[in-house]
Short mmCIF file of C-alpha atoms in Angstrom, two decimals:
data_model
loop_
_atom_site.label_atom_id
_atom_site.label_comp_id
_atom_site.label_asym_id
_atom_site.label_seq_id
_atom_site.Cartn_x
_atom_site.Cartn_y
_atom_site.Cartn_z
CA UNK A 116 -34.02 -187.36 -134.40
CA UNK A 117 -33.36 -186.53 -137.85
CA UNK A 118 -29.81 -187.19 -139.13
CA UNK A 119 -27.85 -184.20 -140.98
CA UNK A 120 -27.32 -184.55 -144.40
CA UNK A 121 -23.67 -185.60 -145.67
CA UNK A 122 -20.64 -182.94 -145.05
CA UNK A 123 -19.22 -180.86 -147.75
CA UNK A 124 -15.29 -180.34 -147.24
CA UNK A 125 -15.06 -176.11 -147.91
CA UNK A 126 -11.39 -175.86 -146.62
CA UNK A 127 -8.25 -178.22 -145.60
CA UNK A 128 -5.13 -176.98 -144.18
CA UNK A 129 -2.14 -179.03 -143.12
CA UNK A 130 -1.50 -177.87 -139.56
CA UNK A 131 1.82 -179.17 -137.02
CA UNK A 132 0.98 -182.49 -139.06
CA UNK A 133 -2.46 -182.97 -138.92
CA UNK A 134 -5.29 -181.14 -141.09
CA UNK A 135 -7.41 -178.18 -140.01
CA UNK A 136 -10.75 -178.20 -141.72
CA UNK A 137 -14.14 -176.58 -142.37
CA UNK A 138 -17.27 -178.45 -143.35
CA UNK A 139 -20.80 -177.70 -144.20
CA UNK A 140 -23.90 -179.81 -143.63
CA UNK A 141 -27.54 -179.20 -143.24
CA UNK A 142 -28.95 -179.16 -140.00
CA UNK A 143 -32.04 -180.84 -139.87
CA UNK A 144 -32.57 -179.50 -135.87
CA UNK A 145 -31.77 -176.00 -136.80
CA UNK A 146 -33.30 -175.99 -140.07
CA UNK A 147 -30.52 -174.37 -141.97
CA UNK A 148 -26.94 -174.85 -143.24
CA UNK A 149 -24.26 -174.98 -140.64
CA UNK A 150 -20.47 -174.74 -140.62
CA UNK A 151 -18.34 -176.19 -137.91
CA UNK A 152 -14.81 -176.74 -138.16
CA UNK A 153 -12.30 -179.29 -136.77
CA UNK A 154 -8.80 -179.56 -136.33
CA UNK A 155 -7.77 -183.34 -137.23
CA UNK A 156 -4.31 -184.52 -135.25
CA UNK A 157 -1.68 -186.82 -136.86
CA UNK A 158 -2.70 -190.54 -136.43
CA UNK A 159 -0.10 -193.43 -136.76
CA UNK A 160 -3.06 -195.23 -137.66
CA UNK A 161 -6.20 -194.58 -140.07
CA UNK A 162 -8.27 -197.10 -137.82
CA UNK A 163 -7.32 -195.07 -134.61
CA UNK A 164 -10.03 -193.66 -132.45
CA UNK A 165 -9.21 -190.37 -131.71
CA UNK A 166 -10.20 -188.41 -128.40
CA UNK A 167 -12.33 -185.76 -129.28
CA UNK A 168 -12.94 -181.70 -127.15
CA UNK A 169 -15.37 -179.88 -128.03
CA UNK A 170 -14.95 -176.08 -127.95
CA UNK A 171 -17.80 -173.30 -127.77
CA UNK A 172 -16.96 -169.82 -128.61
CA UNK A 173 -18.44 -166.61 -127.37
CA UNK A 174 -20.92 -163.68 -128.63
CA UNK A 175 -20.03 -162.66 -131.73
CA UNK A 176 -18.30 -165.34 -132.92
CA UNK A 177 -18.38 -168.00 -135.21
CA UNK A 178 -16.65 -171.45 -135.79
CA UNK A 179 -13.23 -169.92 -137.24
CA UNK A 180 -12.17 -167.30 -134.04
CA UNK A 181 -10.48 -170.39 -131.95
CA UNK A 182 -9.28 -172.19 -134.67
CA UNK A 183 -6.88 -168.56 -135.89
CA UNK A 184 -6.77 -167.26 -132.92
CA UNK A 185 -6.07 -169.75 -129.74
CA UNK A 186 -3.12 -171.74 -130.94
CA UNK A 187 -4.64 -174.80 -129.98
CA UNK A 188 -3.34 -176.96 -133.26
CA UNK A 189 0.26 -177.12 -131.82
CA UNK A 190 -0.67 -179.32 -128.50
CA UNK A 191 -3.42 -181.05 -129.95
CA UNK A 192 -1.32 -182.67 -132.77
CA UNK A 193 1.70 -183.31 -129.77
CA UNK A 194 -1.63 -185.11 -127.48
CA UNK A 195 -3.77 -186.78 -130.56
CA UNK A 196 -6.93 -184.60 -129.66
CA UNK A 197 -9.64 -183.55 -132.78
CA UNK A 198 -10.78 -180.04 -131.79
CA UNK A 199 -14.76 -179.61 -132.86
CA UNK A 200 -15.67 -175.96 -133.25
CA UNK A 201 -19.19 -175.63 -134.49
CA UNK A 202 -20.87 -172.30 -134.98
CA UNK A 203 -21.95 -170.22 -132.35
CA UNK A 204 -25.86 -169.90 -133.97
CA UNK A 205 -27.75 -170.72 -136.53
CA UNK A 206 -26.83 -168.97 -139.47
CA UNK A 207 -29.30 -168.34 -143.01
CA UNK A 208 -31.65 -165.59 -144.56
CA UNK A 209 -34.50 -167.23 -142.92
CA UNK A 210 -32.36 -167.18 -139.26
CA UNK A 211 -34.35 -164.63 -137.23
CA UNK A 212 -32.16 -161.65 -135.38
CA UNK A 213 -32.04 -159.18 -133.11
CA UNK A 214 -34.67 -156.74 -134.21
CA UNK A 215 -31.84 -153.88 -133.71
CA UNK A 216 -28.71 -155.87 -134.41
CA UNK A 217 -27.49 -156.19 -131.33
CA UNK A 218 -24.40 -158.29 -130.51
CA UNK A 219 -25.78 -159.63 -127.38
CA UNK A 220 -29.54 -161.47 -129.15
CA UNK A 221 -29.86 -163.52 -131.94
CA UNK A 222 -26.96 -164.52 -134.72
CA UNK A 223 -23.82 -165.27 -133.29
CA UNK A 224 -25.64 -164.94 -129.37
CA UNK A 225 -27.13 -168.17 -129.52
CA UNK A 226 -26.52 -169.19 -125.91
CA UNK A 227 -26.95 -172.64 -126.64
CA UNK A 228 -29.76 -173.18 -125.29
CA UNK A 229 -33.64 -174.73 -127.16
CA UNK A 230 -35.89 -171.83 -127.79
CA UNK A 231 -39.17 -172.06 -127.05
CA UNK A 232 -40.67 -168.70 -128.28
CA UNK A 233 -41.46 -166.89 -131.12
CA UNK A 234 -39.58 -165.75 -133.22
CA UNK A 235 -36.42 -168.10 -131.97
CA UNK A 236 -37.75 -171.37 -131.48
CA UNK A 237 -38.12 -173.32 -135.27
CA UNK A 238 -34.06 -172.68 -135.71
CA UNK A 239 -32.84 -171.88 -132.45
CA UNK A 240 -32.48 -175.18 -131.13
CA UNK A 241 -28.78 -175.11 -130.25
CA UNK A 242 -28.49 -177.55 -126.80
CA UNK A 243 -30.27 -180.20 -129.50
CA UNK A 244 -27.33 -179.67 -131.77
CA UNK A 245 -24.47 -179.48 -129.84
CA UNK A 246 -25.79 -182.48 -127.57
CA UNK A 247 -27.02 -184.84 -130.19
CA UNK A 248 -26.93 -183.87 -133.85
CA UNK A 249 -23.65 -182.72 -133.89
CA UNK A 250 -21.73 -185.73 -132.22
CA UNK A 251 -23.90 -188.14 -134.31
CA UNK A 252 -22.52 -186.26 -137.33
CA UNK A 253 -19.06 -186.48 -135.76
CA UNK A 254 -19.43 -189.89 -134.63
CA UNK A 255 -20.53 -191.34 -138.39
CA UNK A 256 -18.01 -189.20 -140.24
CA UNK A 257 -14.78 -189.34 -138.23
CA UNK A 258 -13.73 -191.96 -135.93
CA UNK A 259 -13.69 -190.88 -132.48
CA UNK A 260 -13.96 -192.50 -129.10
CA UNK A 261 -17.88 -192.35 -127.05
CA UNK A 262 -16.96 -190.06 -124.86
CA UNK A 263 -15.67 -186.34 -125.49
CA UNK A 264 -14.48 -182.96 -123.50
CA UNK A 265 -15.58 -179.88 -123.70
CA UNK A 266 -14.64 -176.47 -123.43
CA UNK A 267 -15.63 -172.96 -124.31
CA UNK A 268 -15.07 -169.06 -123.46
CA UNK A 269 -17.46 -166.61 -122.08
CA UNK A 270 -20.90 -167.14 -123.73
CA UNK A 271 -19.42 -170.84 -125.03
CA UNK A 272 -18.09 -171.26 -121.31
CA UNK A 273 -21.75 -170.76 -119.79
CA UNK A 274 -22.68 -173.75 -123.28
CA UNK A 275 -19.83 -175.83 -122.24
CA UNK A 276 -20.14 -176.27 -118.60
CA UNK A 277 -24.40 -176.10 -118.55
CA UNK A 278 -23.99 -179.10 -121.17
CA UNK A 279 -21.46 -181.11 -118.92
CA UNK A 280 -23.37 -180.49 -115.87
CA UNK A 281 -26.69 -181.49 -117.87
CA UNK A 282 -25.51 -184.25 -119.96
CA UNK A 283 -22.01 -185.75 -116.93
CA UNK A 284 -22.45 -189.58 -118.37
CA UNK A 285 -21.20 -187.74 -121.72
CA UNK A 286 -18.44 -186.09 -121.23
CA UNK A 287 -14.89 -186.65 -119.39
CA UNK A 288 -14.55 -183.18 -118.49
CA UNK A 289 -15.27 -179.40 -118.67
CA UNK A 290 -13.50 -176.42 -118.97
CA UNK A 291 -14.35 -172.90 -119.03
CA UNK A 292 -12.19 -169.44 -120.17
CA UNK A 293 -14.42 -166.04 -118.11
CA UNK A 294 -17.51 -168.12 -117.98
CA UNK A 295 -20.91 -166.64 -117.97
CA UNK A 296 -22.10 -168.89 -115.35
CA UNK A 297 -25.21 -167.53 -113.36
CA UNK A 298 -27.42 -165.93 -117.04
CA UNK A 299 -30.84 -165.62 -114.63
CA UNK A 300 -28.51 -163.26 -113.13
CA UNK A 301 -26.81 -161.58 -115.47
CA UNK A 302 -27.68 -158.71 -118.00
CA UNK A 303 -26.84 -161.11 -120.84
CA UNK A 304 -28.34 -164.03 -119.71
CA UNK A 305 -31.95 -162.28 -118.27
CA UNK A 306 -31.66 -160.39 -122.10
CA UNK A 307 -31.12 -164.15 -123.76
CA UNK A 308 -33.19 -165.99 -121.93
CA UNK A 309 -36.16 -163.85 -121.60
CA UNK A 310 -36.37 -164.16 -125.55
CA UNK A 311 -35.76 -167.05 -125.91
CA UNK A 312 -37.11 -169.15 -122.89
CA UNK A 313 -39.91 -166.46 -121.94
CA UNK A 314 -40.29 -164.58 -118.74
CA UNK A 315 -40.91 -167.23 -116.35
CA UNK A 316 -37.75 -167.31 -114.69
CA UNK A 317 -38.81 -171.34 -113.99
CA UNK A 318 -37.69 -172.55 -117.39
CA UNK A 319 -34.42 -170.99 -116.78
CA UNK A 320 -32.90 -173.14 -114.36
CA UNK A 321 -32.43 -176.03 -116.59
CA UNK A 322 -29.84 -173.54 -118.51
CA UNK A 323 -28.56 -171.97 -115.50
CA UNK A 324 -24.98 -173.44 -114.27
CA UNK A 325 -25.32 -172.61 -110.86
CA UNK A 326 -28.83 -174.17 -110.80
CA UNK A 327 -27.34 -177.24 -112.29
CA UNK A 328 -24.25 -177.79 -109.99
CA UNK A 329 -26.92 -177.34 -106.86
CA UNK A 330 -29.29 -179.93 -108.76
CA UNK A 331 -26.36 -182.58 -108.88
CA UNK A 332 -24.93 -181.65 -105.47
CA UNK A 333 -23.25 -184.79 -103.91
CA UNK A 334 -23.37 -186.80 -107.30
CA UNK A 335 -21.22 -184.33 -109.35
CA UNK A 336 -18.00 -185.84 -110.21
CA UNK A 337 -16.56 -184.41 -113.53
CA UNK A 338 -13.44 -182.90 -113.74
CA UNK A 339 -13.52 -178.95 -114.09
CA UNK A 340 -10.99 -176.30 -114.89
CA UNK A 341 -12.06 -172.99 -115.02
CA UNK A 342 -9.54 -169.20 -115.33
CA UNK A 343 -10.88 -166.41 -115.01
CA UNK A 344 -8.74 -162.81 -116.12
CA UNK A 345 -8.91 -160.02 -113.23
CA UNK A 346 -8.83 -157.18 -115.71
CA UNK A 347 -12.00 -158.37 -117.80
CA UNK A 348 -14.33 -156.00 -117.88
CA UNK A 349 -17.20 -158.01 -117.45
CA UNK A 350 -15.55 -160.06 -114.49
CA UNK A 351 -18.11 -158.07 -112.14
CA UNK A 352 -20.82 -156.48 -114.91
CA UNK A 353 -21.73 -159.92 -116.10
CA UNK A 354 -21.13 -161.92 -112.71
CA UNK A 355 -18.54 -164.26 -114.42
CA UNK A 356 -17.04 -167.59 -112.95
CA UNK A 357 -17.45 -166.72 -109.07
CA UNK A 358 -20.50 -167.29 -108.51
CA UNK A 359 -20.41 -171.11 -109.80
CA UNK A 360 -17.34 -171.27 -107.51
CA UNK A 361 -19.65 -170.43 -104.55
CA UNK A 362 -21.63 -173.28 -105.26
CA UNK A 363 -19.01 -175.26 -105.79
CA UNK A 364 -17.19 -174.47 -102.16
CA UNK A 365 -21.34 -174.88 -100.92
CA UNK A 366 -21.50 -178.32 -102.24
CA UNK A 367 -18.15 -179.67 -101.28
CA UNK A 368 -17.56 -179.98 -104.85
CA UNK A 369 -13.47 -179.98 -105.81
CA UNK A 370 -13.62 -178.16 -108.94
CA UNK A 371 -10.59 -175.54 -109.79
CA UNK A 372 -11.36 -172.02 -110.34
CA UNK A 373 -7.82 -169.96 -111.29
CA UNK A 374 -7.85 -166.34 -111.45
CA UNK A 375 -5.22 -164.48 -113.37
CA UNK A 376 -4.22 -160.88 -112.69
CA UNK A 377 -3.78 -158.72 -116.04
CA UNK A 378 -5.97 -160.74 -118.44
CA UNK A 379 -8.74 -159.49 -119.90
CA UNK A 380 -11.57 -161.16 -121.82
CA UNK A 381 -9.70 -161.31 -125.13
CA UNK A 382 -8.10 -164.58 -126.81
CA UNK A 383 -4.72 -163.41 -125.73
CA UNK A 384 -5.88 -164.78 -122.35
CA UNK A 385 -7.41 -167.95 -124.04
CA UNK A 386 -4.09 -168.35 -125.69
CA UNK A 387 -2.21 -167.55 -123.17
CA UNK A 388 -3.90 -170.76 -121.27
CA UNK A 389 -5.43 -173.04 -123.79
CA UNK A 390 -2.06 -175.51 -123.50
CA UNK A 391 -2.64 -176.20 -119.86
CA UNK A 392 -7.09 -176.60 -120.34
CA UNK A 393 -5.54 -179.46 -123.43
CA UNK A 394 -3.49 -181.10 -121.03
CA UNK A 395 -6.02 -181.16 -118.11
CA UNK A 396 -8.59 -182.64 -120.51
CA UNK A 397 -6.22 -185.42 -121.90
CA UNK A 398 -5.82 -186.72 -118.20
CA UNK A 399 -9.35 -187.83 -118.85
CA UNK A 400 -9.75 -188.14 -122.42
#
């Protein structure tokens, strides 16, 4: 695979003791310049490998949203976990869109998967990226230990748990905030996927969480938190998070699925939570 080209520092903050920054490199498997940014604990040690999550976001947004908005800094710093927030698509004058801007296809809808028609398929080649370009970029510029977590709401959650239940020699753990975890069954996902994976509904299960968690049946074995709000509206129009907790209970698989009364899909709810997801990952980490 070709490597990314060397980072460009656009931003540092100093943040509960550690340093919260944004980079730039060029993307050799997306074909364009990227942004990601990471939140860099406290270290009593330059030579100290640091436990790395990494955190997908949802439609719409990009690689700043958790970093502002979750309050994430504050724990990380107190457990000595980086935070690696890339983009949510691939981003550039030459990026193709939605035809009709929509919020759902295209920039910023990514769904993390590898295109494989036209237009989407030279740059949208996000499972390559977050899978393998990015943590080889992370890996030579920061020192972090092999293995990482990950995490991610809503769009990211369907990214973050389809990539730990594709790739569970990787990562430590998964969590999830309102999941989109059955796309061939979901307005957003059939929309996504049948532009960017084609109609044949075959090619989707390798994307498909529920498809996934049946595929690994009686050798699954990582860790998963996932919290779901009650008062999300798309809790029942998008078929979030219970479905994947069917297949769980099907499988005999001892994930936890949480479901909170009076949350909605915002990042009040992520906020509200993201201390306990840090702590469940460091168990691992």
């Amino acid at each position: 695979m070709p490597a990314s080209t060397e980072l460009a520092e656009l931003s540092a903050n100093k943040c509960f003791g550690g340093w919260q920054k944004k980079y730039s490199h060029k993307s050799e498997v997306l074909d364009c310049e990227m942004q990601f940014s990471v939140f860099i604990p406290p270290t009593l040690s330059p030579d100290t490998k640091l436990p790395a999550l990494y955190w997908l976001s949802g439609l719409t947004c990009t690689d700043e949203n958790f970093a502002t908005k979750a309050g994430a800094q504050r724990v990380a710093a107190e457990l000595g976990i980086m935070l690696i927030m890339p983009d949510t698509s691939p981003r550039g004058e030459k990026v193709p869109d939605a035809a009709d801007a929509a919020y759902d296809l295209g920039l910023g809808a990514s769904f993390y998967v590898n295109a494989t028609e036209e237009p989407w398929k030279h740059h949208y080649q996000m499972y390559d990226y977050i899978v393998d370009e990015l943590p080889s970029l992370i890996s030579k510029e920061f020192r972090v230990k092999e293995k990482a977590a990950i995490a991610g709401h809503s769009m990211g959650g369907h990214g973050a748990l389809m990539i730990a239940l594709s790739n569970i020699k990787r990562f430590c753990s998964v969590s999830a905030f309102a999941p989109i975890v059955n796309p061939s069954d979901c307005q957003w996902g059939q929309k996504a996927f049948s532009h960017y994976l084609g109609e044949n509904k075959n090619n989707w299960a390798d994307y498909d969480s529920c498809a996934l968690m049946r595929q690994q049946g009686k050798f699954l074995h990582i860790p998963m938190l996932v919290d779901q709000g009650l008062d999300d509206n798309f809790y029942h129009a998008q078929k979030l998070t219970k479905p994947l907790e069917d297949v769980a209970n099907e499988i005999g698989y001892k994930a936890e699925f949480r479901y909170h009364s009076g949350y909605d899909h915002s990042y009040f709810f992520i906020s509200s939570l993201i201390e306990e997801h840090l702590r469940f990952h460091a168990k691992y980490l």
